[in-house]
Phi, psi and omega in degrees: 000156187290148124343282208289320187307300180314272209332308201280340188236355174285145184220155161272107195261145180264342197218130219234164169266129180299071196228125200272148167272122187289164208278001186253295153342317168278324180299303150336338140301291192291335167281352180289303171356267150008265216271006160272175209271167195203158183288117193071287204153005219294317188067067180272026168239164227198116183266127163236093183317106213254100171267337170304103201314300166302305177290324160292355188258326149353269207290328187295349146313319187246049162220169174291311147251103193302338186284322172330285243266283188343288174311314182313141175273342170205151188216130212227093185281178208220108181220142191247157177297128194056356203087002166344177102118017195300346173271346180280297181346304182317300203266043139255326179272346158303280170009275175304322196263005175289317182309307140356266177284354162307299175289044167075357190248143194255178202173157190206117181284133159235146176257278169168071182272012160238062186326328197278324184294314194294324180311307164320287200289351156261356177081015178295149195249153151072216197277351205288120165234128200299153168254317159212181174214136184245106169280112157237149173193158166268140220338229031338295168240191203299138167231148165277112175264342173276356191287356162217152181308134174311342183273357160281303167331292172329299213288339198266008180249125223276096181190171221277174193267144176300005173272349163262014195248313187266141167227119186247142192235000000 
């Protein structure tokens, strides 16, 4: 898929079809992860793959909206020493869920108002505090990202206009 097209047809879906996402699929998430650029080169983040029933029913407790993490076939909490790093995080979880939606699977970044709590119920050891927690699962219903031009995308979205974003000095 085109770059601009995903970028442009990716939307954050909440409510996922009960559907296992295949173990090749996820590694191609969790290596997009991986291969973003980090400040020095540090990568100060740590993916944690919350598979445990229990322990997901935890976190989902502890994000804002519980229901992301419940439905998702797979949830990747994102953790930096102290919570540190918020421009790498972005750009490893922009990454992961672009990758994502090439193969067809949607995401939702949650956000996380006790970070420190959730760090306990995932058991992270040393400094390590979560940042985010990223819900992927595939659509409920079908989406096509190709079925309309990245400038259909654009123009059907709900967000404010480049005349109102940009300023050139």
């Amino acid at each position: 898929m085109d770059t601009y097209q995903a970028v442009a047809s990716k939307r954050d879906w909440r409510r996922y079809a009960e559907r296992a996402i295949p173990d090749e699929v996820v590694g191609r998430v969790l290596d997009a992860g991986r291969l973003a650029g980090s400040a020095v080169n540090r990568q100060p983040w740590r993916f944690i793959v919350v598979e445990d029933a229990s322990r997901r029913e935890a976190l989902a407790e502890s994000v804002y909206t519980a229901d992301n993490v419940r439905g998702a076939a797979l949830v990747v909490a994102i953790a930096t020493p102290e919570g540190k790093s918020p421009l790498d995080v972005g750009r490893c979880m922009q990454n992961m869920m672009l990758v994502a939606w090439n193969d067809g699977v949607a995401s939702c970044p949650n956000g996380l108002p006790d970070p420190r709590a959730a760090a306990e119920l995932l058991g992270l050891e040393g400094d390590l505090v979560p940042v985010t927690v990223l819900s992927f699962g595939y659509p409920r219903r079908p989406q096509d990202p190709r079925a309309r031009s990245p400038q259909e995308w654009s123009h059907e979205a709900n967000r404010k206009p480049l005349s109102e974003l940009v300023q050139r000095m």
